[in-house]
Structure formats: C-alpha cells, structure tokens
XYZ file of C-alpha atoms in Angstrom:
597
model
C 20.472 4.883 -18.557
C 19.581 6.292 -21.957
C 18.162 9.798 -22.051
C 15.951 8.990 -25.031
C 14.653 5.624 -23.783
C 11.078 5.708 -22.477
C 11.990 3.230 -19.758
C 13.546 3.055 -16.300
C 16.738 1.006 -16.175
C 19.137 -0.430 -13.602
C 22.844 0.354 -13.309
C 24.987 -2.630 -14.233
C 28.588 -1.565 -13.573
C 30.629 0.534 -11.194
C 31.643 2.871 -13.972
C 28.051 3.441 -14.991
C 27.251 4.245 -11.361
C 30.086 6.748 -11.107
C 28.942 8.387 -14.360
C 25.325 8.679 -13.171
C 25.385 12.474 -12.825
C 26.368 12.817 -16.476
C 23.112 11.156 -17.525
C 20.122 13.202 -16.339
C 17.122 11.224 -15.127
C 14.467 12.474 -17.519
C 11.583 11.167 -15.386
C 12.666 12.449 -11.946
C 10.207 15.365 -11.980
C 7.348 12.910 -12.472
C 7.841 11.257 -9.060
C 4.977 12.028 -6.671
C 5.605 12.856 -2.991
C 4.736 10.355 -0.288
C 1.206 10.805 1.025
C 1.003 11.173 4.832
C -0.630 8.356 6.778
C -2.200 7.923 10.195
C -0.841 6.279 13.317
C -0.974 2.495 13.316
C -4.051 0.445 14.135
C -4.542 -3.284 14.417
C -8.133 -3.878 13.316
C -8.384 -7.379 14.798
C -10.246 -10.398 13.464
C -13.199 -8.391 12.153
C -11.121 -5.895 10.192
C -13.558 -5.746 7.267
C -16.616 -4.774 9.291
C -17.359 -1.429 10.940
C -18.739 -1.441 14.457
C -20.019 1.482 16.467
C -19.674 0.191 20.003
C -18.438 2.773 22.534
C -14.809 2.691 23.541
C -11.416 4.079 22.530
C -9.831 3.698 19.087
C -6.467 2.143 19.983
C -3.493 3.404 17.979
C 0.231 2.991 18.474
C 3.221 5.010 17.233
C 4.393 3.548 13.946
C 7.921 2.928 15.169
C 6.743 1.022 18.271
C 5.399 -2.076 16.502
C 6.824 -4.658 14.047
C 7.603 -3.215 10.634
C 6.735 -4.840 7.299
C 9.227 -4.631 4.457
C 7.921 -5.926 1.131
C 10.752 -7.068 -1.138
C 9.424 -7.216 -4.689
C 11.317 -9.746 -6.810
C 9.113 -10.552 -9.799
C 10.793 -12.507 -12.615
C 13.856 -10.274 -12.340
C 11.712 -7.104 -12.675
C 12.014 -4.255 -15.212
C 9.132 -5.751 -17.167
C 5.910 -3.886 -18.004
C 6.586 -1.672 -15.004
C 9.740 -0.174 -16.552
C 7.830 1.888 -19.127
C 7.395 5.513 -18.122
C 3.958 5.800 -19.708
C 2.886 2.212 -19.150
C 2.096 -0.317 -21.887
C -0.877 -1.091 -24.100
C -1.896 -4.383 -25.641
C -4.546 -7.106 -25.523
C -2.936 -9.214 -22.787
C -0.818 -6.556 -21.088
C -3.466 -5.462 -18.603
C -3.362 -8.793 -16.742
C -0.084 -8.516 -14.848
C 1.002 -8.466 -11.234
C -0.422 -5.554 -9.278
C 0.133 -4.889 -5.601
C -2.561 -2.946 -3.779
C -2.522 -3.910 -0.082
C -0.394 -0.911 0.824
C -2.003 -0.042 4.169
C 0.017 -2.691 6.040
C 3.355 -2.011 4.310
C 6.035 0.252 5.778
C 8.804 -0.140 3.187
C 8.706 -1.356 -0.429
C 12.007 -2.658 -1.814
C 12.341 -2.965 -5.583
C 14.671 -5.921 -6.250
C 16.488 -7.275 -9.270
C 19.723 -9.130 -9.959
C 21.441 -6.103 -11.474
C 24.233 -4.370 -9.573
C 22.179 -1.275 -8.720
C 18.411 -1.594 -8.908
C 16.654 1.748 -9.300
C 12.925 1.513 -8.520
C 10.803 2.218 -11.585
C 8.615 5.298 -11.847
C 5.464 3.181 -11.893
C 6.281 1.516 -8.570
C 7.559 4.746 -7.008
C 4.343 6.623 -7.740
C 2.127 3.681 -6.868
C 3.792 3.289 -3.451
C 4.158 7.012 -2.725
C 0.516 7.675 -3.593
C -0.405 5.109 -0.940
C 1.998 6.526 1.657
C 4.796 3.928 1.438
C 8.517 4.687 1.221
C 10.576 2.881 -1.440
C 14.173 1.656 -1.408
C 16.379 0.269 -4.169
C 18.855 -2.615 -4.092
C 22.620 -2.896 -4.374
C 23.572 -6.509 -5.027
C 26.825 -8.418 -5.529
C 26.087 -12.067 -6.189
C 28.281 -15.194 -6.189
C 30.559 -15.246 -9.185
C 30.988 -11.471 -9.174
C 33.865 -11.264 -6.703
C 35.807 -8.781 -8.805
C 33.056 -6.173 -8.563
C 33.156 -6.407 -4.766
C 36.959 -6.183 -4.722
C 36.797 -3.109 -6.930
C 34.205 -1.474 -4.689
C 36.474 -1.739 -1.613
C 39.782 -1.266 -3.418
C 40.545 1.928 -1.460
C 38.923 4.382 0.935
C 38.879 7.067 -1.744
C 37.116 4.874 -4.288
C 34.665 3.625 -1.673
C 33.774 7.249 -0.832
C 33.034 7.916 -4.508
C 30.712 4.912 -4.701
C 28.872 6.041 -1.584
C 28.333 9.540 -2.967
C 27.116 8.124 -6.271
C 24.550 5.891 -4.533
C 23.306 8.810 -2.450
C 22.997 10.906 -5.602
C 21.010 8.162 -7.383
C 18.522 7.846 -4.528
C 18.168 11.609 -4.128
C 17.752 12.284 -7.849
C 15.204 9.481 -8.312
C 13.418 10.391 -5.074
C 13.491 7.109 -3.218
C 14.547 6.489 0.368
C 17.640 4.326 0.530
C 19.017 0.894 -0.154
C 18.943 -2.795 0.588
C 22.569 -4.001 0.522
C 22.738 -7.620 -0.627
C 26.369 -8.795 -0.684
C 26.408 -12.552 -1.372
C 30.032 -12.902 -2.363
C 32.971 -13.846 -0.104
C 35.576 -11.194 0.617
C 39.100 -11.477 1.964
C 39.183 -10.806 5.691
C 41.469 -7.800 5.390
C 38.832 -5.939 3.333
C 35.816 -6.635 5.550
C 36.380 -3.577 7.724
C 36.341 -1.348 4.661
C 33.074 -2.952 3.553
C 31.674 -2.253 7.007
C 32.879 1.352 6.696
C 31.104 1.517 3.339
C 27.839 0.440 4.976
C 28.246 2.959 7.799
C 29.172 5.845 5.529
C 26.351 5.130 3.080
C 23.887 5.084 5.975
C 25.220 8.355 7.377
C 25.253 10.133 4.025
C 21.726 8.946 3.177
C 20.499 10.286 6.518
C 22.175 13.614 5.828
C 20.874 14.053 2.299
C 17.530 12.199 2.259
C 15.045 12.715 5.118
C 13.587 9.471 6.553
C 15.989 7.372 4.487
C 17.178 3.922 5.485
C 19.872 1.381 4.621
C 19.196 -2.311 5.304
C 21.852 -5.046 5.327
C 21.031 -8.555 4.064
C 22.400 -11.407 6.165
C 24.935 -13.209 3.949
C 28.637 -12.625 4.617
C 30.244 -12.624 8.060
C 32.902 -10.606 9.869
C 35.492 -13.022 8.416
C 34.311 -12.376 4.865
C 32.793 -15.839 4.508
C 29.537 -16.384 2.631
C 27.632 -18.007 5.483
C 23.999 -17.053 6.054
C 23.431 -16.824 9.786
C 19.616 -16.689 9.842
C 19.990 -14.777 13.103
C 21.785 -11.776 14.584
C 24.991 -12.804 16.308
C 28.644 -11.868 16.678
C 29.336 -12.959 13.085
C 27.144 -10.265 11.503
C 26.574 -7.703 14.245
C 29.107 -5.208 12.909
C 27.042 -4.829 9.730
C 23.832 -4.494 11.729
C 25.505 -1.859 13.923
C 26.552 0.125 10.839
C 23.104 0.618 9.299
C 19.376 0.901 9.985
C 18.436 -2.758 10.068
C 19.195 -6.319 9.015
C 17.187 -8.550 6.671
C 17.760 -12.107 7.939
C 17.932 -15.031 5.543
C 14.862 -17.257 5.178
C 16.160 -20.527 6.728
C 15.715 -19.465 10.336
C 14.285 -21.738 12.984
C 12.792 -21.275 16.432
C 16.328 -21.686 17.856
C 17.652 -18.930 15.563
C 14.889 -16.627 16.779
C 15.569 -17.430 20.435
C 19.287 -16.754 20.028
C 18.527 -13.499 18.206
C 16.170 -12.520 21.002
C 18.873 -13.066 23.620
C 21.567 -11.323 21.558
C 19.427 -8.256 20.896
C 18.351 -7.979 24.543
C 21.971 -8.092 25.663
C 23.484 -5.841 22.999
C 20.876 -3.749 21.153
C 17.711 -3.610 23.297
C 16.492 -0.441 21.548
C 16.851 -1.925 18.060
C 14.685 -5.009 18.283
C 12.278 -3.873 15.563
C 15.172 -3.189 13.187
C 15.640 -6.950 12.845
C 13.628 -8.175 9.822
C 13.091 -11.943 9.691
C 12.844 -12.964 6.061
C 9.940 -14.988 4.667
C 10.196 -16.172 1.056
C 6.580 -16.367 -0.123
C 7.578 -19.148 -2.561
C 8.229 -21.313 0.497
C 11.949 -21.818 0.146
C 13.274 -22.833 3.595
C 10.109 -21.962 5.568
C 6.395 -22.643 5.497
C 4.899 -20.001 3.163
C 2.635 -19.724 0.092
C -0.900 -19.987 1.501
C 0.605 -20.864 4.885
C 2.631 -17.668 5.115
C 0.345 -16.489 7.897
C 1.671 -19.161 10.283
C 5.285 -18.059 9.748
C 4.333 -14.394 9.921
C 2.523 -14.959 13.210
C 5.674 -16.452 14.686
C 7.690 -13.351 13.760
C 5.110 -10.771 14.852
C 4.507 -12.478 18.201
C 8.249 -12.525 19.003
C 8.047 -9.522 18.299
C 10.393 -8.788 15.396
C 9.859 -7.067 12.070
C 9.322 -9.024 8.879
C 10.651 -8.917 5.310
C 8.221 -10.568 2.870
C 10.120 -11.622 -0.226
C 8.526 -12.211 -3.652
C 4.815 -11.586 -2.952
C 4.310 -11.896 -6.717
C 3.982 -15.629 -6.047
C 0.226 -14.996 -6.022
C 0.508 -14.187 -9.737
C 3.312 -16.516 -10.817
C 1.667 -19.539 -9.177
C -1.300 -19.154 -11.550
C 0.606 -18.849 -14.806
C 1.292 -22.466 -15.736
C -2.357 -23.445 -15.269
C -3.521 -20.412 -17.240
C -1.207 -21.271 -20.141
C -2.111 -24.963 -20.091
C -5.840 -24.231 -20.085
C -5.467 -21.270 -22.470
C -7.496 -19.083 -20.173
C -8.850 -15.791 -21.440
C -7.412 -12.588 -19.910
C -10.577 -11.904 -17.905
C -10.440 -15.352 -16.315
C -6.713 -15.051 -15.580
C -7.324 -11.691 -13.978
C -10.056 -13.042 -11.713
C -7.946 -16.055 -10.685
C -5.021 -13.826 -9.749
C -7.160 -11.381 -7.779
C -8.897 -14.174 -5.891
C -5.575 -15.826 -5.019
C -3.981 -12.544 -4.028
C -6.909 -11.445 -1.890
C -7.103 -14.837 -0.177
C -3.367 -14.640 0.602
C -3.513 -11.171 2.162
C -6.697 -11.867 4.103
C -4.856 -14.649 5.903
C -2.129 -12.203 6.972
C -4.214 -9.153 7.810
C -5.188 -9.860 11.421
C -1.490 -9.965 12.350
C -0.651 -6.621 10.773
C -1.024 -2.963 11.654
C -2.546 -0.606 9.124
C -2.196 3.086 8.387
C -4.740 5.106 6.455
C -5.209 8.564 4.947
C -4.879 11.516 7.268
C -4.754 14.538 4.985
C -7.489 16.161 2.924
C -8.395 16.071 0.139
C -8.828 12.317 -0.285
C -9.838 10.944 -3.669
C -9.998 7.354 -4.853
C -11.535 5.777 -7.921
C -10.235 2.353 -6.764
C -8.425 1.801 -10.059
C -5.740 -0.905 -9.703
C -3.470 0.460 -12.408
C -4.677 -1.547 -15.403
C -7.778 -2.086 -17.477
C -9.482 -3.111 -20.724
C -10.246 0.550 -21.441
C -9.457 3.912 -19.882
C -12.321 6.069 -18.626
C -12.545 9.630 -17.416
C -15.767 10.580 -15.622
C -17.422 7.493 -17.037
C -16.556 8.290 -20.644
C -14.127 6.060 -22.521
C -10.942 7.874 -23.514
C -9.260 4.776 -24.966
C -10.518 1.310 -25.916
C -7.042 -0.208 -25.678
C -6.049 -2.522 -22.849
C -3.376 -0.926 -20.658
C -1.086 -1.405 -17.659
C 0.424 1.476 -15.684
C 0.842 1.175 -11.921
C 1.393 4.924 -11.658
C -2.318 5.309 -12.432
C -3.334 3.127 -9.495
C -5.638 5.070 -7.191
C -5.434 5.226 -3.392
C -6.404 1.753 -2.203
C -8.634 0.592 0.669
C -7.147 -0.165 4.067
C -8.216 -3.798 4.006
C -7.996 -6.700 1.541
C -10.894 -7.429 -0.750
C -13.056 -10.612 -0.378
C -15.301 -11.647 2.537
C -14.208 -11.908 6.169
C -12.819 -15.256 7.308
C -15.984 -16.276 9.148
C -17.945 -16.084 5.860
C -15.483 -18.089 3.748
C -16.939 -21.499 4.604
C -20.433 -20.544 3.458
C -21.313 -21.935 0.050
C -23.580 -18.951 -0.640
C -21.016 -16.371 0.449
C -20.793 -13.240 -1.640
C -17.714 -11.079 -1.548
C -17.930 -7.860 0.389
C -16.906 -6.360 -2.905
C -15.054 -7.326 -6.028
C -12.873 -5.523 -8.513
C -15.010 -4.630 -11.509
C -13.216 -4.275 -14.849
C -16.264 -3.927 -17.108
C -17.046 -0.397 -15.985
C -15.246 2.469 -14.288
C -15.689 6.133 -13.502
C -11.975 6.982 -13.654
C -9.287 4.596 -14.886
C -9.874 0.930 -15.576
C -11.849 -0.486 -12.649
C -14.137 0.276 -9.730
C -15.808 -1.634 -6.886
C -18.833 -3.892 -7.294
C -21.086 -4.792 -4.358
C -23.836 -7.400 -4.108
C -23.649 -8.369 -0.448
C -25.904 -6.226 1.730
C -24.659 -7.548 5.068
C -23.123 -5.089 7.540
C -21.184 -1.854 7.130
C -18.040 -2.699 5.199
C -14.835 -0.820 5.975
C -13.105 0.925 3.070
C -10.569 3.084 4.877
C -9.245 3.359 8.388
C -8.383 7.055 8.477
C -7.809 10.005 10.769
C -9.413 13.325 9.834
C -9.892 15.956 12.537
C -13.301 17.637 12.652
C -11.754 21.044 13.289
C -12.840 21.829 9.753
C -16.139 21.074 8.064
C -16.130 18.245 5.558
C -17.452 18.034 1.991
C -18.209 14.422 1.074
C -19.072 13.150 -2.394
C -19.221 9.825 -4.163
C -20.248 8.325 -7.491
C -22.371 5.209 -7.846
C -24.232 3.199 -10.421
C -27.051 0.719 -9.718
C -28.496 -1.962 -11.942
C -31.828 -1.650 -10.118
C -32.244 1.866 -8.663
C -35.725 1.077 -7.407
C -34.649 -1.717 -5.056
C -30.960 -1.052 -4.385
C -29.088 1.808 -2.773
C -25.479 2.329 -1.774
C -24.571 4.492 1.217
C -21.229 5.892 2.255
C -20.760 5.438 6.017
C -18.495 7.646 8.117
C -17.516 6.810 11.670
C -16.835 9.826 13.877
C -15.179 9.225 17.241
C -15.142 11.493 20.279
C -12.073 10.782 22.418
C -13.451 12.532 25.513
C -16.649 10.481 25.500
C -15.059 7.351 24.002
C -18.157 7.204 21.809
C -18.901 6.861 18.107
C -21.322 8.457 15.663
C -22.534 6.623 12.547
C -23.021 9.119 9.716
C -25.020 7.758 6.773
C -24.565 9.462 3.402
C -27.222 7.954 1.133
C -30.146 8.849 -1.116
C -32.846 11.337 -0.158
C -35.270 8.540 0.750
C -32.843 6.858 3.131
C -34.085 6.060 6.647
C -31.782 5.261 9.553
C -32.568 3.435 12.764
C -33.520 5.586 15.718
C -30.290 4.947 17.552
C -28.671 7.628 19.643
C -25.355 7.319 17.835
C -26.649 7.547 14.275
C -27.519 10.384 11.906
C -28.454 10.784 8.255
C -26.542 13.302 6.180
C -28.672 15.467 3.906
C -27.862 15.250 0.178
C -27.142 18.678 -1.286
C -29.290 19.943 -4.115
C -27.559 20.947 -7.327
C -27.765 24.679 -6.634
C -25.999 24.151 -3.300
C -23.229 22.077 -4.833
C -22.659 24.944 -7.250
C -22.387 27.242 -4.229
C -19.468 25.083 -3.045
C -17.639 25.961 -6.239
C -18.200 29.685 -5.632
C -16.749 29.273 -2.144
C -13.572 27.789 -3.569
C -14.152 24.025 -3.445
C -12.061 21.946 -5.829
C -14.328 19.031 -6.682
C -12.955 15.861 -8.224
C -16.511 14.781 -9.039
C -18.878 16.856 -11.213
C -21.269 19.239 -9.480
C -24.200 17.523 -11.130
C -26.732 14.811 -10.312
C -25.460 12.445 -12.985
C -22.688 12.091 -15.541
C -22.400 9.417 -18.218
C -24.696 7.045 -16.346
C -23.157 7.608 -12.888
C -25.058 9.218 -10.020
C -23.169 11.876 -8.067
C -24.021 12.697 -4.453
C -22.718 15.582 -2.326
C -22.974 16.259 1.437
C -21.739 19.046 3.681
C -20.880 17.928 7.225
C -20.664 20.826 9.668
C -18.872 20.702 13.033
C -20.657 23.819 14.375
C -22.559 21.940 17.119
C -19.609 19.950 18.422
C -18.493 21.001 21.892
C -14.818 20.416 21.078
C -14.256 19.725 17.359
C -10.551 19.042 17.950
C -11.507 16.002 20.028
C -13.711 14.495 17.309
C -12.192 12.656 14.367
C -13.407 10.686 11.362
C -11.670 7.344 11.970
C -13.320 5.075 9.385
C -14.999 5.297 5.999
C -17.231 2.441 4.919
C -20.036 1.433 2.583
C -23.401 -0.230 3.037
C -25.506 -1.780 0.309
C -29.254 -1.765 0.991
C -31.784 -3.988 -0.799
C -35.535 -4.023 -0.618
C -37.408 -7.308 -0.317
C -38.234 -7.157 -4.021
C -34.547 -7.012 -5.001
C -32.862 -9.965 -6.692
C -29.757 -11.693 -5.275
C -27.871 -10.659 -8.394
C -28.692 -6.961 -8.002
C -25.627 -4.839 -7.400
C -24.176 -1.361 -7.111
C -20.887 0.026 -8.402
C -18.838 2.497 -6.394
C -16.977 4.632 -8.901
C -15.146 7.073 -6.628
C -15.195 8.917 -3.326
C -13.893 12.400 -2.554
C -13.481 14.160 0.780
C -12.279 17.745 1.109
C -12.273 20.472 3.728
C -15.311 22.727 4.037
C -15.652 26.444 4.764
C -16.065 27.340 8.439
C -16.718 31.017 7.771
C -19.284 30.446 5.041
C -21.162 27.352 6.179
C -24.369 29.391 6.553
C -24.457 29.646 2.770
C -25.168 25.890 2.660
C -28.716 25.591 4.096
C -28.841 21.796 3.721
C -25.641 21.207 5.656
C -25.670 18.254 8.048
C -24.693 19.201 11.611
C -22.629 16.606 13.424
C -23.850 16.042 16.947
C -23.305 13.364 19.567
C -26.381 12.702 21.681
C -26.237 13.746 25.355
C -24.410 11.224 27.527
C-alpha cells in the first residue's frame, strides 16, 4: 500500500500483511463512524405507503431475526471506488451504486486478492447509512503454498492473526470473511481452526461489534468439498467463529439437514448460518427470481448472504455497448433494473432507519453530471464518489407492486440527475397518490423538533409538496399525521391529523440565535429552491417519552388544473432537536397533540 498513491489497495502477500504497520494508512482518519439505527421493522406488502390506522408499531430486536450479509463482488473490485477523492470524467458517473442500505446488516467487500481491505468510498457510504463493513481473506485453488505458509507454525499463525486485527482496526472496519478454497493436509487442519478461533477472539477484544465469518469450502479432513449445509464436516469452523456463509448449491434437503443439525447442536446460533445466494444465478434460482430463493431462506428461518448484487449493473452492459447508449440512458436502465430487483425482495426483509438527530439527506447517490452546493453548481464535471452518497430512504424507489401492472403507472419517485440541491441528484415526484414513505425512523418526542426541507416545483400555482411525519403514541396505540406544507395547505378534519405552521423568516433567524445548526439556509429561497421551516413542540403531550416519530413521508398535491407532467423536486430534508427551555420564543410553533380518546 503506497503512502503517496491516492487509492485504496489490497494486500497481496503474507509478507506485505506482516509489514502493514510500517506503511501508515494515509486515509484512516477520513473514515466516518457508523450511524446508529432503529430496531428492526418488517413493513409488509405495502412498505412504500404510509398508513395512519390505530395499532402498535411492531419492532423486533435486530439479533432476533434473519440477518442479511451483502457480499459485493463487482468485476474483481478496486475500480472507480478505490480512489480516495473519487473520479471525474464524462462516462465515470454511470457506475454501480448501492443504496438500499436499510435492509442490510453487514456489507462484505470482496476481491480475489489475498487480503481485501474495503475502500474508503464503500466504508463511508455504508457507515453513513448505519451498516458495518467487513473485509475478505481469501486463499483460492492453485495457491496452496500461501495456505501452507500461513499455518506453518503456531508462532507464525499468531503473527498473521495480529496483523489482520491491526489492519481492520487501523482501517476502521469490523472483521473478516474467511474464504479458504484450497485443500490442506489433514495434520494442519487443527491449526487452521485455531487460526479462525484466535482471529475471532482477538477481533472481539480489539474491535467492538466485530465479526468473523467462515465460508463453507474445506472440511475437517482438509478436503475442498463444499457442503452447502452445516454438518460434522464443517462444524468445527462454524464453532470457532461468528457464523458460516454456506455455498450456493444448497437444496431443500441441505436446508432440512442443517435445520436438524443446528437444533441438535447449536440451537442458539441458528441465525449465524448464512445461506448463500449468487445473484448471477449460479446453482440456484436468482437474478430477477432471487426473491423466491430468498423467501425460502427467510421462512426457514436462516440468515442470508447475497453475493454479487452488482448483477443489476453488469447485466445491462452488453446491451448498452451494443446499442451505444448514452450515459443518461444507461443510468436510467440500471436504476430501473436495480429498483425492480430490490422491490421484489423488500417484503421479506426487515429494515432499520435513523434514530439519532440531526438527520440530513439530500438523496444524492454518490455520482452526478455536475456537483451542486445549495443549488449552485460547484463543478460541471461528471463525477463518481460513493463517499458523497447521502443517507438513503428506507425503501426501494419505484411504485409498489400492485401498481406495476398499470400501463399509466407513475413512479412514486425517481432519481433526478438534471438538478440537485446538494451533490449530483435529488428526488422527482409526479404521482400524487397516497403518502409515500421516505424513512422508517425512531425519534423520541422528549425534545422538540425543528423540521426543514427544500423543494422546487415546475408549476407552483397547481402543485405542492408536503413532508409528512407520523407520530405514534405507544400508550394509546394511535397515530398522528403531521403535515408540513405551504401556508395555504388544508388538511382533512380528521381527529388524527394536524397541519404544521411554516415559520416566517424572522422566526427561523431566531432559531439560529438559540443555537440551531441548520443544514438548509434560513431563507425563503436559494438558487431557485424553496426552503420551509417548522417547529414542532411537545409541550402539550401528556407523556412525551411515550410518543415517537416513526415514519417520514412525502405527499404531492395537484389541483384540478395541473397537468399530468407537472412535478416537484425534493432537494433535501433536515431534522434537528429543538429548544425546550426557549420554545416560547417561537410564536408560530406547532404543538403536537393527540385528540382525546
């Protein structure tokens, strides 16, 4: 790893690994911490639509349900993502981007190098969205000598373990996938098992919340024989670490045998068994039928390891090259394919959303044809940098499944790359049906809340865009729909609905005097974008600790004179804590209140 090189690199040899401490990681101080996330929710079939029916908001502890490990193998990796400051160029902005983080528990960066260190771009992209990252240690067929060297003695094996722990700690990721696909003489297998156990123990000691996962390949006899299940042939490796990633060629019989073996031997570790699904469809039904295979795993229930989700991008490339498609068209085709893929999976998965204030998102995906700041272009060059991806919505883009068969269906929203408040993209809405969920979240109302968002409308006379917050009272098992919209907004006279009052400019400036740290300007407009502020006060709530904001959504409204093509852009949203002791200084504050039971 070169000190001068502006890139992240893998480690290719044992000696290079052992010398890691001599080569300082010049980008380690640029790694962002992992954002906290809420308890897990399964949003059901209608995950894209907010409803305000009374009842509880079911959540489960994160460790009590199937886990999702995303194993990112994309053309061998270390491509545009390896550059510390991203890349610029006409075609560079159209590349694979992952943004459905809410359903992912662990992101594994994978390559065919000996030690794969996750790149800074992917680390920050995942951490910003609350997802832990692990690297990969791989020994592939034909590299038997490397494996023999690794287990040549206990002393040498200890040195390798300490070096791997140091790499993960220095680069601020959370452990390793161990992929040993090379036979080993039987007499050395125990030492390899000791290596797995010691690495797991040392990672736990040095890196909080770390994990080591074993890939199902070699057996207790040192034979390269994928089991596709947990059994006596691979159990000693499973017992030595935090989980096992099973090979992709499993069948219903493999799953049944695993079920019986785990119940008899490791009943508390069921969810540490990850059944592999290769999205390219090698060995199992996948590609656009991945949902059927995923459903089988989740219903078992076991955890799942999704391998090579970049298929949604790679599957489009040959057609794009043959037809000589322009970058904009290639981008749209990828996003449509990717969104369709994840929508098929979403009803089976649990999601976790933001739970700590402040929350800011400009919805940037980490690439663009220009780079904007507050609506003003800072650079006209195309760019790609996943580290600049903003916090992403809890659900996939595109319409709900029940709308997909309609020929006149309009997406709930689309990625918009021809305008942005911050970064290279924003959200574009044309469909005015229903309240659309942006984030499943969990913010306690023990503090007041300052809400702001930026929008742009092509037809301000006939179109408006409201931010919708869903407050839930656990004691009453009831919801409150809070509408943050324009000053002329009218809400239905329902008992569980209220309109938030937009703050006038002089009151937004008062927020600054009180110590607010706004991400959006304290002004009515900036560079063609409208800015709206609201102050939500909890002063009338009987027990603010029992009331929580559990969803954030959006609603597009159109008058009868509006055209079908009329739209609104959502440039950014920002939520931050208010000021309990100074709320009286905000006369136009909106007081949250549930109607009498």
